[in-house]
Amino acid sequence: MWAYLVTLSVLGGLVLYFGFAGALYYAFYVRRRDQPEAWKIQPKRFLSQKVHRWAMLIAASNLMFGGLLSGSFAYYVLTGGPVALYLQVDDYGWAYTVFSTVVGFVLVEAGAYYVHRLFHNRWLFRKFHRWHHRCVAPTPFTATTIHPVELLFFQASAFLPAIVFPMWAGSFIAILVYVLLFNIMDHSGIEIRHSFPWQSSSRYHDDHHVHFHCNYGQNLMIFDRLHGTLRRQKRRYGVTVFGGKGTPAGEEHDGPPPFVDYS
Ligand SMILES: [Zn+2]
Ligand SMILES: [Zn+2]
């Protein structure tokens, strides 16, 4: 059963990723390549062919590695490993299932924020997270272009809520699929606004690749707002400006300037 679950996770991840990212890439980077001003967040910047190929190779390797971890985790759950997930909605009822899906989503988001912020520490950034930031103008294929050590941390932070917080297994899978698909859109380089009120626009993460040490969140901006790491207007950011809060361009007599609007 373990081999079956791992194969299913690896193939599912690859098909979902390359199917969705490929469709976005074809629709914009191939068919509308000559009019980037109309759709691209950074219209003058494209990845070189060399970095593009490298990014796709790393992304594909990570999907296989991630599939191995996810399939093994599913095996652990299905063979009775101690987790808080439940398989039948009736065990807790619909009201709790809806509530716990929302909480589970926020917990996964919290994990992603704090792990990502940790990897923006000076040493970890240079050692590992720099891989992801080679993609200064991200494309749909760069969502999982990260160092494998970092992937381990992100996977662990995503699995942790399922171990400690009672949540329906179907909700947990839906959250992981949601995170993957929105990560692809957030890295697409395409200007996308979503109709979900909680979901930031794709510019929020694209700006993370432009300005480096700010906007650490994944889908929600609540943790960036809470810690003041959301990009602020008039502040300077860049690869050498660590800490997440930028540097003031001048005196800030009226307190810190407002955050940039990414709704
Ligand atoms: Zn980063
Ligand atoms: Zn990114």
PDB file of N, CA, C and O in Angstrom, residues 16 24 94 102 110 138 144 152 158 181 202 234:
ATOM      1  N   LEU A  16      -1.032  17.751 -11.480  1.00  0.00           N
ATOM      2  CA  LEU A  16      -1.681  18.992 -11.039  1.00  0.00           C
ATOM      3  C   LEU A  16      -0.771  20.191 -11.326  1.00  0.00           C
ATOM      4  O   LEU A  16      -1.189  21.215 -11.867  1.00  0.00           O
ATOM      5  N   LEU A  24      -1.231  27.925 -17.683  1.00  0.00           N
ATOM      6  CA  LEU A  24      -0.999  29.362 -17.467  1.00  0.00           C
ATOM      7  C   LEU A  24       0.171  29.853 -18.327  1.00  0.00           C
ATOM      8  O   LEU A  24       0.110  30.924 -18.940  1.00  0.00           O
ATOM      9  N   TRP A  94     -21.029  18.321  10.693  1.00  0.00           N
ATOM     10  CA  TRP A  94     -20.696  19.296   9.643  1.00  0.00           C
ATOM     11  C   TRP A  94     -20.244  20.644  10.193  1.00  0.00           C
ATOM     12  O   TRP A  94     -19.335  21.276   9.658  1.00  0.00           O
ATOM     13  N   VAL A 102     -11.521  25.924   8.396  1.00  0.00           N
ATOM     14  CA  VAL A 102     -11.034  27.314   8.428  1.00  0.00           C
ATOM     15  C   VAL A 102      -9.815  27.411   9.350  1.00  0.00           C
ATOM     16  O   VAL A 102      -8.775  27.973   8.981  1.00  0.00           O
ATOM     17  N   ALA A 110      -0.030  29.745   8.966  1.00  0.00           N
ATOM     18  CA  ALA A 110       0.891  30.182  10.022  1.00  0.00           C
ATOM     19  C   ALA A 110       2.221  29.443   9.881  1.00  0.00           C
ATOM     20  O   ALA A 110       3.297  30.047   9.956  1.00  0.00           O
ATOM     21  N   PRO A 138       9.346  35.500 -11.065  1.00  0.00           N
ATOM     22  CA  PRO A 138       8.860  34.114 -11.027  1.00  0.00           C
ATOM     23  C   PRO A 138       7.909  33.771 -12.158  1.00  0.00           C
ATOM     24  O   PRO A 138       7.242  34.645 -12.716  1.00  0.00           O
ATOM     25  N   THR A 144       7.573  25.545  -6.617  1.00  0.00           N
ATOM     26  CA  THR A 144       8.285  24.581  -5.767  1.00  0.00           C
ATOM     27  C   THR A 144       9.791  24.547  -6.069  1.00  0.00           C
ATOM     28  O   THR A 144      10.459  23.564  -5.786  1.00  0.00           O
ATOM     29  N   LEU A 152      11.576  20.133   3.226  1.00  0.00           N
ATOM     30  CA  LEU A 152      11.330  19.313   4.413  1.00  0.00           C
ATOM     31  C   LEU A 152      10.652  20.137   5.511  1.00  0.00           C
ATOM     32  O   LEU A 152       9.694  19.686   6.136  1.00  0.00           O
ATOM     33  N   ALA A 158       3.291  21.857   7.282  1.00  0.00           N
ATOM     34  CA  ALA A 158       1.953  21.616   6.736  1.00  0.00           C
ATOM     35  C   ALA A 158       1.312  20.370   7.364  1.00  0.00           C
ATOM     36  O   ALA A 158       0.100  20.320   7.534  1.00  0.00           O
ATOM     37  N   LEU A 181      -2.229  25.104  -5.732  1.00  0.00           N
ATOM     38  CA  LEU A 181      -2.754  25.841  -6.896  1.00  0.00           C
ATOM     39  C   LEU A 181      -2.559  27.355  -6.741  1.00  0.00           C
ATOM     40  O   LEU A 181      -2.162  28.043  -7.695  1.00  0.00           O
ATOM     41  N   SER A 202      -1.878  38.301  -6.699  1.00  0.00           N
ATOM     42  CA  SER A 202      -0.594  37.650  -7.011  1.00  0.00           C
ATOM     43  C   SER A 202       0.589  38.612  -6.858  1.00  0.00           C
ATOM     44  O   SER A 202       1.724  38.188  -6.691  1.00  0.00           O
ATOM     45  N   LYS A 234       7.103  53.742   0.626  1.00  0.00           N
ATOM     46  CA  LYS A 234       8.239  54.642   0.838  1.00  0.00           C
ATOM     47  C   LYS A 234       9.421  54.015   1.580  1.00  0.00           C
ATOM     48  O   LYS A 234      10.345  54.725   1.942  1.00  0.00           O
TER      49      LYS A 234
END
